[in-house]
CSV table of C-alpha atoms in Angstrom, one decimal:
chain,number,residue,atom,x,y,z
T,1,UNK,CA,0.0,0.0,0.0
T,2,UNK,CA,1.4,3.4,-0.8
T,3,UNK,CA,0.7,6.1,1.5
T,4,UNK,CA,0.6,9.8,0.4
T,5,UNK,CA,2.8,12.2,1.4
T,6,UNK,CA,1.7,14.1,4.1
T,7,UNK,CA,0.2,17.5,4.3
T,8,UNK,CA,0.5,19.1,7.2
T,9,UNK,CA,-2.3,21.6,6.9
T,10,UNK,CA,-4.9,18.6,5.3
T,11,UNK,CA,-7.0,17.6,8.1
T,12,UNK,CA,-7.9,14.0,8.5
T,13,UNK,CA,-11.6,14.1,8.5
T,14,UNK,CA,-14.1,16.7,9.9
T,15,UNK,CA,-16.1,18.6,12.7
T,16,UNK,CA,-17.9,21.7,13.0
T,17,UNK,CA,-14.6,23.6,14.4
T,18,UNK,CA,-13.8,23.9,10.8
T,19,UNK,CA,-17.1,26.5,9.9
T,20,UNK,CA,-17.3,27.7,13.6
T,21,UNK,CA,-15.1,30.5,13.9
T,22,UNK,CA,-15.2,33.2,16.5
T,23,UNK,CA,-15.2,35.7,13.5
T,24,UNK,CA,-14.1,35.3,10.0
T,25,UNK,CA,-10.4,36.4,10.7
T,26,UNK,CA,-10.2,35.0,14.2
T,27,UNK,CA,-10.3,38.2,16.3
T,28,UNK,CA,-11.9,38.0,19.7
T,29,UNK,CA,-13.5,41.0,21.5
T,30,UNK,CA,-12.2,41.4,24.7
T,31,UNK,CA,-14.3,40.6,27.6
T,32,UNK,CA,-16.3,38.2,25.6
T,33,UNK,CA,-16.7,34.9,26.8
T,34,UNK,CA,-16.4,32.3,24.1
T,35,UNK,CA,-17.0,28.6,24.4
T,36,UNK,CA,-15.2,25.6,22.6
T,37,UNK,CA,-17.4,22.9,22.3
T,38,UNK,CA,-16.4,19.1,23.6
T,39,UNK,CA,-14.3,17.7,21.2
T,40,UNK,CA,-13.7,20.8,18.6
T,41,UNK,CA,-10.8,23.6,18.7
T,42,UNK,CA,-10.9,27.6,18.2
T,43,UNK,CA,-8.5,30.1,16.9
T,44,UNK,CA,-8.0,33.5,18.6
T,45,UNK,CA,-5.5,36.5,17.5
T,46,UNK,CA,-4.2,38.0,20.3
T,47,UNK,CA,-1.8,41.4,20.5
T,48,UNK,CA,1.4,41.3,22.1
T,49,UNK,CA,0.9,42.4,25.6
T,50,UNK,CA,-2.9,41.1,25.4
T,51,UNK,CA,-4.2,38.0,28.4
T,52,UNK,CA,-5.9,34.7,27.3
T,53,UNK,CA,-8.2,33.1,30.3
T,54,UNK,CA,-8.7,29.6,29.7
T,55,UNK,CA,-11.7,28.1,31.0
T,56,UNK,CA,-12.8,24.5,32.7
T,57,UNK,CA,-16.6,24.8,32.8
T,58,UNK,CA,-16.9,21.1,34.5
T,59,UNK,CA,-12.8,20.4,35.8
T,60,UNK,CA,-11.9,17.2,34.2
T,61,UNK,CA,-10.7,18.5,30.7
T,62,UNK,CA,-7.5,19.0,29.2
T,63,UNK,CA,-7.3,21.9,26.8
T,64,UNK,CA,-4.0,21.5,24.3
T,65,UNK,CA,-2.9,24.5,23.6
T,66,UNK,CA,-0.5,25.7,20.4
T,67,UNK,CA,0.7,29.4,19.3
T,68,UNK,CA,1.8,30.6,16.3
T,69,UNK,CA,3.7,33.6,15.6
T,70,UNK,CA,1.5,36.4,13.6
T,71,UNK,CA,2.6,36.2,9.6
T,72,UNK,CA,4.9,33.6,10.4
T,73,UNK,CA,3.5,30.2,10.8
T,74,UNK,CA,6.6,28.3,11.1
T,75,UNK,CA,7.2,29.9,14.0
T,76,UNK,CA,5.4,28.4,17.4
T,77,UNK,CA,5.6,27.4,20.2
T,78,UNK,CA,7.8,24.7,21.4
T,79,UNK,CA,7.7,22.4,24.3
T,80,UNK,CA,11.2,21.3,23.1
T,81,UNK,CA,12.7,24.5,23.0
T,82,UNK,CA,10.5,25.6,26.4
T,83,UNK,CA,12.1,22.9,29.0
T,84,UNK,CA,15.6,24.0,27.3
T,85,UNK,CA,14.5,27.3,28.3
T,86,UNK,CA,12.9,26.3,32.0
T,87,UNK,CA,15.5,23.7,33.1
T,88,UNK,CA,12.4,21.4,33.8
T,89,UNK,CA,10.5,19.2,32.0
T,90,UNK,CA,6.9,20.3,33.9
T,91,UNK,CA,5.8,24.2,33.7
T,92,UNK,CA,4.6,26.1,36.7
T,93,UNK,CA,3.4,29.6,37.1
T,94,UNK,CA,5.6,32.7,35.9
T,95,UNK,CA,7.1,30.6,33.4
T,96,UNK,CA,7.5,32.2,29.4
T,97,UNK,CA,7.2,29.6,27.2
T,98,UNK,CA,9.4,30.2,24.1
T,99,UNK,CA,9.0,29.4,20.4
T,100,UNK,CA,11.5,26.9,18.0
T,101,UNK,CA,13.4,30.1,17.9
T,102,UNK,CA,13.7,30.4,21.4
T,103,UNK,CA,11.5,33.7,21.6
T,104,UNK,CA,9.1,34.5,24.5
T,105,UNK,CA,5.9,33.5,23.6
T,106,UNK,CA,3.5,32.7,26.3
T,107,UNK,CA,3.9,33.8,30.1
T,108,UNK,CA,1.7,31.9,32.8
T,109,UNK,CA,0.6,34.7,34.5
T,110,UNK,CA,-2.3,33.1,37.0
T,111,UNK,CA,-3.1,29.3,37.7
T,112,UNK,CA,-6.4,28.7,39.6
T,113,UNK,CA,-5.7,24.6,39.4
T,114,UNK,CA,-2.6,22.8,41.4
T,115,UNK,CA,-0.3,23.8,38.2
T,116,UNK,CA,0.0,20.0,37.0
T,117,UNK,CA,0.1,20.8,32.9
T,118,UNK,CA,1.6,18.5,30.5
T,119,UNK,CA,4.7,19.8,27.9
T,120,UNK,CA,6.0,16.3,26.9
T,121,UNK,CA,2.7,14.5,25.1
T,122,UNK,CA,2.1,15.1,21.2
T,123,UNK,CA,-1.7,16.2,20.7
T,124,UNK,CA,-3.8,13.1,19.6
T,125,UNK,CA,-4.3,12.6,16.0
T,126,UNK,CA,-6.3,10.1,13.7
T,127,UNK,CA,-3.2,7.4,14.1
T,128,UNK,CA,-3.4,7.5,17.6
T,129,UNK,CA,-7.2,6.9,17.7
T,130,UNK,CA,-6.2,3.9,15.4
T,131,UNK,CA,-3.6,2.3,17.4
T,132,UNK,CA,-6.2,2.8,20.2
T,133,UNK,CA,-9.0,0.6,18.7
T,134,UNK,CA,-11.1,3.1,17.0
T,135,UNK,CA,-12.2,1.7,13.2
T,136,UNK,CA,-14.5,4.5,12.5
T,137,UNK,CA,-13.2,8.6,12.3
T,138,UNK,CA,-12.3,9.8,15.7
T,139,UNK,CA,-12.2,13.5,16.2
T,140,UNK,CA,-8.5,14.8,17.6
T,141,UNK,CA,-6.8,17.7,18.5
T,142,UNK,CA,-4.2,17.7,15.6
T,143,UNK,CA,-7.3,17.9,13.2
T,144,UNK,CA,-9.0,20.2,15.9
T,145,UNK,CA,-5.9,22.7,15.3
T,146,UNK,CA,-5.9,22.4,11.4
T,147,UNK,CA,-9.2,22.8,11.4
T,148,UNK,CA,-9.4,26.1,13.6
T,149,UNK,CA,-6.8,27.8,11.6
T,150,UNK,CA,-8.6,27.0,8.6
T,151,UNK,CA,-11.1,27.9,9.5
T,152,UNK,CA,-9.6,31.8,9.6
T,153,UNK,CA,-7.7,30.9,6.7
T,154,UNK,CA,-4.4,31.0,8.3
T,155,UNK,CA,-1.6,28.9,7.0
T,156,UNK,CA,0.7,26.5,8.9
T,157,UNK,CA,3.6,23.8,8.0
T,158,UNK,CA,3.7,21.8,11.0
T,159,UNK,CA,1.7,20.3,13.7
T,160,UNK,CA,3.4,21.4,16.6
T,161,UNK,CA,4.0,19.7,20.1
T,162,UNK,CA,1.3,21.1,22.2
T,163,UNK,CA,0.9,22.9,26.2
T,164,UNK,CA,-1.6,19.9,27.6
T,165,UNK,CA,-3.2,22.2,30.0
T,166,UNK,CA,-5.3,20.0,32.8
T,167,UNK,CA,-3.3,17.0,31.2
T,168,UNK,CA,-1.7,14.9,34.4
T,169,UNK,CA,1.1,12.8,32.6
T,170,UNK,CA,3.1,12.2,36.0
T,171,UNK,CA,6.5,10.7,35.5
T,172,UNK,CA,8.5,8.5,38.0
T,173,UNK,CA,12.5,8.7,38.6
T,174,UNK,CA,12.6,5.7,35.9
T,175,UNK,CA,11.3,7.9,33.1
T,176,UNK,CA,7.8,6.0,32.9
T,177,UNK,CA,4.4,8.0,33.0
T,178,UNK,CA,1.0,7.2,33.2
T,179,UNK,CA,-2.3,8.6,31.5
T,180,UNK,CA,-4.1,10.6,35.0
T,181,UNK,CA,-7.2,12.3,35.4
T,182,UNK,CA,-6.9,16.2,35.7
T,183,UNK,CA,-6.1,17.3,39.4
T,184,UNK,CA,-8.1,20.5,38.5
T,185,UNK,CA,-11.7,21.3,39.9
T,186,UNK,CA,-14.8,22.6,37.8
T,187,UNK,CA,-14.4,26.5,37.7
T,188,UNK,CA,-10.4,26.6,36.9
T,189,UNK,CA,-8.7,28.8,34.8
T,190,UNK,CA,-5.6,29.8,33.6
T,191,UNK,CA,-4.7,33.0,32.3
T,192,UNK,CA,-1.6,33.4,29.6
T,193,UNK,CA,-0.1,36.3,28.2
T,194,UNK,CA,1.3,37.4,24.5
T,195,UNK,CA,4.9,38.9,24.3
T,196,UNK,CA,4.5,38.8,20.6
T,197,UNK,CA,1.1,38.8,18.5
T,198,UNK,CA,0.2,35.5,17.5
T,199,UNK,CA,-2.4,32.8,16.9
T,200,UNK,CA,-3.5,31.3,19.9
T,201,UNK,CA,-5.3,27.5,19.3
T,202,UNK,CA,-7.2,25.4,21.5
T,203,UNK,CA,-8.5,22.5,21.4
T,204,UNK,CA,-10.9,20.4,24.0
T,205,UNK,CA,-9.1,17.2,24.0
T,206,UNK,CA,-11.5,14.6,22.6
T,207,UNK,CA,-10.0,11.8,24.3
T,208,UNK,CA,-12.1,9.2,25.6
T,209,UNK,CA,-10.0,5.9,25.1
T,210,UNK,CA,-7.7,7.1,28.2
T,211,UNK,CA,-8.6,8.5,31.3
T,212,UNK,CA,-6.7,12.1,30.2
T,213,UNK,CA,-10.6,14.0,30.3
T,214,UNK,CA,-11.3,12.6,33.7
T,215,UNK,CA,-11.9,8.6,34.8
T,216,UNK,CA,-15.2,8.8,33.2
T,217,UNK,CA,-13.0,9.7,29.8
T,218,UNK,CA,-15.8,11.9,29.0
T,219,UNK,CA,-14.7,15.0,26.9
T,220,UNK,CA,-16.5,18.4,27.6
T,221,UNK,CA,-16.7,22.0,26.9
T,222,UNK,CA,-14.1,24.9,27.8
T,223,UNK,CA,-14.4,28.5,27.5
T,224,UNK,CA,-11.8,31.4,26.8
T,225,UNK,CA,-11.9,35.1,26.8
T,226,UNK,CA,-9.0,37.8,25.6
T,227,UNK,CA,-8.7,40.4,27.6
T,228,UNK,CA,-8.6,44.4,26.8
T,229,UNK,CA,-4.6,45.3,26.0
T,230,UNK,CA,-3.9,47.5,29.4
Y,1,UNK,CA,13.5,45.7,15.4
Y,2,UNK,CA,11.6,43.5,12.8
Y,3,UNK,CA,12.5,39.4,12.5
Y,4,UNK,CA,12.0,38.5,9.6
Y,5,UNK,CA,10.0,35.7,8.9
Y,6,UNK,CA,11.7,32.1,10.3
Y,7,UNK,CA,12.5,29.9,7.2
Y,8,UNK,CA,13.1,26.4,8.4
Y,9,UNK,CA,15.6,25.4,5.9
Y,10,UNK,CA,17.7,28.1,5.8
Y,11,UNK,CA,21.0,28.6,7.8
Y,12,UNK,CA,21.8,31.1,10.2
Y,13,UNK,CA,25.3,30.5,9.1
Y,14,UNK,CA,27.8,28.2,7.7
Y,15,UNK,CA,30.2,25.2,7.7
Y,16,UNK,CA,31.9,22.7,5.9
Y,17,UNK,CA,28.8,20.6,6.4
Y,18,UNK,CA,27.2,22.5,3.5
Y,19,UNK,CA,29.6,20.6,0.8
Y,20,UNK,CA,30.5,17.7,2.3
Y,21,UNK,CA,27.9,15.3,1.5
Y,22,UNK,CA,29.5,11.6,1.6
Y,23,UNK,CA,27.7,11.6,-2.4
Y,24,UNK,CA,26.0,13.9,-4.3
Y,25,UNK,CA,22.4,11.7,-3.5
Y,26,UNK,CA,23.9,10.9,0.3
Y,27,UNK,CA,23.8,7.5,-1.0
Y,28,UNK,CA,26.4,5.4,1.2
Y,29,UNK,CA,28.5,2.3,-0.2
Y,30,UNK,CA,27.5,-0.1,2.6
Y,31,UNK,CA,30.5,-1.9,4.7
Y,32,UNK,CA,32.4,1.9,4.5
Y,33,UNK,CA,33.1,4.2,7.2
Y,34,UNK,CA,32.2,7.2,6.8
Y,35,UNK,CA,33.8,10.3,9.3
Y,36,UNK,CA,31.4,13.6,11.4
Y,37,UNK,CA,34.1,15.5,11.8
Y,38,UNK,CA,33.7,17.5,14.8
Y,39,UNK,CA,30.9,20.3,14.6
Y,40,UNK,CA,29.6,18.7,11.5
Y,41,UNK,CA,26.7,16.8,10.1
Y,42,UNK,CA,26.5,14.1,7.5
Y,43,UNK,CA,23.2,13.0,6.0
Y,44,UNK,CA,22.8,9.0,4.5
Y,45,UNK,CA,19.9,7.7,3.1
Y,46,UNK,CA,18.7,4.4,4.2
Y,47,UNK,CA,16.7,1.8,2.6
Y,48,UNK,CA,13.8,0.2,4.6
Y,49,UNK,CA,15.7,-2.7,6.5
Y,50,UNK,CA,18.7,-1.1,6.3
Y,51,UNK,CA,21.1,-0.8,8.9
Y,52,UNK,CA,23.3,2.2,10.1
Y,53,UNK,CA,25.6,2.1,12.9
Y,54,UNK,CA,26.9,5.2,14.3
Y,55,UNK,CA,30.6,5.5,16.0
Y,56,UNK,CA,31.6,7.4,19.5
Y,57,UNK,CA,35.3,7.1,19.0
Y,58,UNK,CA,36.3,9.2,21.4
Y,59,UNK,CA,33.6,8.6,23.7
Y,60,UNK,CA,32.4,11.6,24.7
Y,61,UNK,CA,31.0,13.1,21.8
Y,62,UNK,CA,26.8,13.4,21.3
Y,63,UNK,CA,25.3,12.6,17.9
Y,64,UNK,CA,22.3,15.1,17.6
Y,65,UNK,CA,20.2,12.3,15.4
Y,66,UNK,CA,17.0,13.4,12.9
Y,67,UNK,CA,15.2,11.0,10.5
Y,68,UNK,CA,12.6,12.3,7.8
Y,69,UNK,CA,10.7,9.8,5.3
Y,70,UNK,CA,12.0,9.8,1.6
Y,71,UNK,CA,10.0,11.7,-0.5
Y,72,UNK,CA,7.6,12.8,2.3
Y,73,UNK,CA,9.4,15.6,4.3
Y,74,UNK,CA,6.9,16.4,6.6
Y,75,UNK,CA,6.9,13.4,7.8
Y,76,UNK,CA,9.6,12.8,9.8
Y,77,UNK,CA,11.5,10.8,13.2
Y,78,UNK,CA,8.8,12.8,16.3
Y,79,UNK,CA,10.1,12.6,19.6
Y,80,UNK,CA,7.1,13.7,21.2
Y,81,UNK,CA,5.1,11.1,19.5
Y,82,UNK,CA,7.6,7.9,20.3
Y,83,UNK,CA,7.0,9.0,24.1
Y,84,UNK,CA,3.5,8.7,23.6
Y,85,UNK,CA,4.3,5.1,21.8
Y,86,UNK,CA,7.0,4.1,24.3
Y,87,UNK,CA,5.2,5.2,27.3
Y,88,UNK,CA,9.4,6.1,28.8
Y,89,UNK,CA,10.9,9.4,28.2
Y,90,UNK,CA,14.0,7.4,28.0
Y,91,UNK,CA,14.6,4.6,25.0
Y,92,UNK,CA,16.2,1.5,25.7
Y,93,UNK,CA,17.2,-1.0,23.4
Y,94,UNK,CA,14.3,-2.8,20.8
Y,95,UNK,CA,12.3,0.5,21.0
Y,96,UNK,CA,11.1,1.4,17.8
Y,97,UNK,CA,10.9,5.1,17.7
Y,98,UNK,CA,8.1,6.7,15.5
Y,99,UNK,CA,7.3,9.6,13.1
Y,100,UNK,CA,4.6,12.7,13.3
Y,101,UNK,CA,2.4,10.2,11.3
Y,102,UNK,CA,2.6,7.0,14.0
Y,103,UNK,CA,5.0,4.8,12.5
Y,104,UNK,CA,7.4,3.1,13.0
Y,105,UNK,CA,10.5,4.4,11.6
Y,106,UNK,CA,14.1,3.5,13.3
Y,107,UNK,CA,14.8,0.6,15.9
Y,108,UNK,CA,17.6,0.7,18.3
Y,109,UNK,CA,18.6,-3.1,17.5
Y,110,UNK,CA,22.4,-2.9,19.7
Y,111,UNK,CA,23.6,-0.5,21.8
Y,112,UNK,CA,27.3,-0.6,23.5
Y,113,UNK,CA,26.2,1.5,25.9
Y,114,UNK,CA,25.3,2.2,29.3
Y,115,UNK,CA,21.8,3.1,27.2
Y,116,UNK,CA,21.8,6.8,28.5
Y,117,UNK,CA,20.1,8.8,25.5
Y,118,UNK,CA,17.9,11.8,25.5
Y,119,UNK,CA,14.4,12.6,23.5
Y,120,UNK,CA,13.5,15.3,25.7
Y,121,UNK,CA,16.0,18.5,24.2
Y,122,UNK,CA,15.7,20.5,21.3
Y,123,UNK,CA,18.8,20.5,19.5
Y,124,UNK,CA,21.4,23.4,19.8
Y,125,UNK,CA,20.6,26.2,17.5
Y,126,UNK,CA,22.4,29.7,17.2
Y,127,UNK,CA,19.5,31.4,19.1
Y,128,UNK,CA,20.8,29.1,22.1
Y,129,UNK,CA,24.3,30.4,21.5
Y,130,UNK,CA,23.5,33.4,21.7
Y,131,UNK,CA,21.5,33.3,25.2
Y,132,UNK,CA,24.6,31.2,26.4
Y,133,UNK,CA,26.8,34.2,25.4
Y,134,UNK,CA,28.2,33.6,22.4
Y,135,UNK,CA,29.0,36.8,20.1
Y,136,UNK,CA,29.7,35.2,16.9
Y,137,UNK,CA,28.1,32.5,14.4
Y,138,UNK,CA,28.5,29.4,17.0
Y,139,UNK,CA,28.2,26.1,14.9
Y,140,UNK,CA,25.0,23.8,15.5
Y,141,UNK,CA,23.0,21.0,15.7
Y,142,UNK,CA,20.0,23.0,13.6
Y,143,UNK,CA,22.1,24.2,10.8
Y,144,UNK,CA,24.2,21.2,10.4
Y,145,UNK,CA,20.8,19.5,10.0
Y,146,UNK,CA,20.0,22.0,7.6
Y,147,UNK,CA,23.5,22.0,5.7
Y,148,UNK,CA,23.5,18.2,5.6
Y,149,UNK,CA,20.2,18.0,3.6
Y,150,UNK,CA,20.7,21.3,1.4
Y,151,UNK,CA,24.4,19.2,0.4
Y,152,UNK,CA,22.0,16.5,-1.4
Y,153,UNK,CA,19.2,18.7,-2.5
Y,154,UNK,CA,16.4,17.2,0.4
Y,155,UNK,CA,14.1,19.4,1.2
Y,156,UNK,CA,12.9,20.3,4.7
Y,157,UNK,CA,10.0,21.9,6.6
Y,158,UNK,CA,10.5,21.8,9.6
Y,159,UNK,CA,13.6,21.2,12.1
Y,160,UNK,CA,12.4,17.9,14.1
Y,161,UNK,CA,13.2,17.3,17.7
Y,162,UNK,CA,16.3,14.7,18.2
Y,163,UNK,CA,17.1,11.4,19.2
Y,164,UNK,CA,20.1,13.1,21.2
Y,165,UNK,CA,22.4,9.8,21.2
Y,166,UNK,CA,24.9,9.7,24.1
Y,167,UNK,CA,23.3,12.6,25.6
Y,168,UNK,CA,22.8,12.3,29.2
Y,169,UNK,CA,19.7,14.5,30.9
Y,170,UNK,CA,18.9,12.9,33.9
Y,171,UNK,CA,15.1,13.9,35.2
Y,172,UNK,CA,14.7,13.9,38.5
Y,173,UNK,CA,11.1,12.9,40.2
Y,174,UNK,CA,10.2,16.7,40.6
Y,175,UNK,CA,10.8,17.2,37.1
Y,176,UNK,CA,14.6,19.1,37.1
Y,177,UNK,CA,16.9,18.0,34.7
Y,178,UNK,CA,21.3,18.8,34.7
Y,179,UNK,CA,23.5,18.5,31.4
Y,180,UNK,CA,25.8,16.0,32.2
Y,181,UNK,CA,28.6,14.7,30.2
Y,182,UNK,CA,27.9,11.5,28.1
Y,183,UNK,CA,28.8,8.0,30.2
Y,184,UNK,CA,29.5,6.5,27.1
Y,185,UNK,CA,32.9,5.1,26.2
Y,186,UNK,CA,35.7,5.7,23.4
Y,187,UNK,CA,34.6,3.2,20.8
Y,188,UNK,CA,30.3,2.6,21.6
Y,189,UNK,CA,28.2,2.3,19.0
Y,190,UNK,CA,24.6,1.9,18.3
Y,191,UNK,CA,22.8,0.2,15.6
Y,192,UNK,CA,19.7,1.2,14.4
Y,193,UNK,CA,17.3,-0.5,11.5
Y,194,UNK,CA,15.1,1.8,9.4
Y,195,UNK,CA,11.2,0.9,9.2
Y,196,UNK,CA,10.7,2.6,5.9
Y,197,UNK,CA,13.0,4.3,3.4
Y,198,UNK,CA,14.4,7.1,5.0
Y,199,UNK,CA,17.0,10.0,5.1
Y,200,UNK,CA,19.3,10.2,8.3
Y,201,UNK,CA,20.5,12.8,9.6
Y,202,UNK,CA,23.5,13.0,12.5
Y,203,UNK,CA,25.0,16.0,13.7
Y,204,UNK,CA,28.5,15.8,15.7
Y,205,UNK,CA,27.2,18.2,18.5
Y,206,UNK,CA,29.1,21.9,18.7
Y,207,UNK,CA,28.1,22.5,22.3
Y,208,UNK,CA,31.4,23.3,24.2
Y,209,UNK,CA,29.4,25.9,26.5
Y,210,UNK,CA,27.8,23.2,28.5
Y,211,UNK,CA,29.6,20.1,29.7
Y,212,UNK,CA,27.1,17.6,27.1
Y,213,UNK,CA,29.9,16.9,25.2
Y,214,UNK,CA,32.0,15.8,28.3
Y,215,UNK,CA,33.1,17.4,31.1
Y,216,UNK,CA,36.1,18.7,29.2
Y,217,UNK,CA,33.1,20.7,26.4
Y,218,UNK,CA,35.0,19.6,24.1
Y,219,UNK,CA,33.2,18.5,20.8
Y,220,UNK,CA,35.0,15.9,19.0
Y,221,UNK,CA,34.3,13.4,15.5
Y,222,UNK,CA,31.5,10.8,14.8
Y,223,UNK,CA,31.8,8.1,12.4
Y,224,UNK,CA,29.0,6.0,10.6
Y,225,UNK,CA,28.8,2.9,8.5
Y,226,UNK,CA,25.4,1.6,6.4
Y,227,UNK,CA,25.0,-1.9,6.2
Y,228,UNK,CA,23.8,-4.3,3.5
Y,229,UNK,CA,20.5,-5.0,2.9
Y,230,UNK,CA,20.1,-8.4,4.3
């Protein structure tokens, strides 16, 4: 069987993230609360300077988050890069996560939850829904973040490693992790903020073959907001 | 100041690397040793089957290590997604590390050494240089990546994440990591088989402003042989 090359950008099948934009070229306005539906993703520009709150409505769901630098999409941010930059390989509060060119990108400003995040964890895609069992199309973040920037019509050439918010990937002395429920509680937030204007992607994890979305495995909504540059 | 627009491909400067390709195609003649010097890279393709062994001469030298699909260069050798598949952020021998895609692409089938390897760092780039304190072009892992794929006309579009051989990050439980120099010894190797057709890259590391390289920082040679297709 030959398989073709593959694109990046191409989604692997579909959801209403990809006709669900906040607005047509992805700009938020400020104070708004918006909501991500379980199981789809949503764009949002923000300024350099500007404060994304991150929302979780119910407590058990992991958000993963990507950012790509404004009119340069191959330009994100980078978990790899980021624990070069942090000396660790969990984040905590007051940390700036950097892009692959080792830019500040994203600044944990305030963490309502215990601060357990995940930075070492690709974002699930199609494959991985395979390899867990699944025969049919199983929605994922990786098509959840194609789909959101398509959705705005922005361009990108990579997939990039995301920030698991909520995700609980502890990992013992030995270098072995397991797949946890979130520590955080229903009402948590986390609020990041821009040193450079970019793209800011969510997506509400969709997993429900692992106990990552809680030991029910049951994906649900977020909610974001940007706030008004001070 | 404005940054221009990251290109992935291109170099932020230059070495030998750039025409020193071990053919014009980085075809290899199996059973032949092939020399990294030090602070260079060398890229080799690899049938599917095929096996390439990589040389530590000295010892204490890392081999920054990158793998991207023949005729499919998005696709490429994912760290992030072979810790998702190994459940470890540490490889040991008979792991079968994987692409952005899911599969399986190069198995570690021997390895002289202790076993102490790193998936976890982004390789050295001249961004890192420069926040080390260098002042001038400081030879990398990123551009000799680069430099070893523009000598045989492969494109890129994206610089992956390593399989950082001989590199020795030890995590601790709370998550801290130290650059330590490499426990290997003068004369390790490791052999790895390649899954699919593929291009390898390897990248005698430049870093002499952290001790990865041993204690002494001092970056020395690499050698590699390609094997027969049995």
């Amino acid at each position: 069987m030959t398989i073709p090359a593959y694109e990046p950008s191409t989604p692997d099948g579909t959801n209403p993230t990809l006709v669900s934009p906040i607005s047509s070229d992805g700009n938020g306005i400020p104070g708004e609360r918006y909501l991500i539906p379980a199981r789809q993703g949503r764009a949002v520009r923000l300024e350099k300077s500007q404060v994304l709150s991150v929302y979780n409505p119910k407590g058990n769901q992991v958000c993963d988050f990507f950012a790509i630098m404004e009119n340069a999409p191959s330009e994100f941010l980078s978990m790899e890069h980021t624990r070069t930059s942090i000396g660790r390989v969990y984040v905590r509060t007051a940390d700036v996560l950097v892009t692959n060119r080792r830019r500040p990108l994203i600044e944990i400003i305030e963490d309502s939850s215990p601060g357990v995040h995940d930075i070492l964890i690709a974002c699930c895609d199609l494959p991985r829904y395979q390899q867990l069992g699944a025969t049919a199309y199983h929605e994922n973040c990786a098509d959840n973040f194609r789909m959101s920037l398509l959705a705005i019509n922005a361009p990108i050439t990579h997939v990039p490693s995301p920030f698991n918010i909520w995700m609980n990937i502890p990992v013992t002395e030995a270098g072995e992790y397991s797949w946890e429920p979130p520590v955080s509680k229903a009402g948590d937030f986390i609020r990041l903020r821009a040193h450079e204007d970019c793209i800011a992607i969510m997506s509400a994890c969709p997993q429900d073959m692992t106990p990552v979305n809680g030991a029910g495995a049951q994906p649900v909504e977020l909610e974001f907001e940007v706030s008004f540059v001070e």
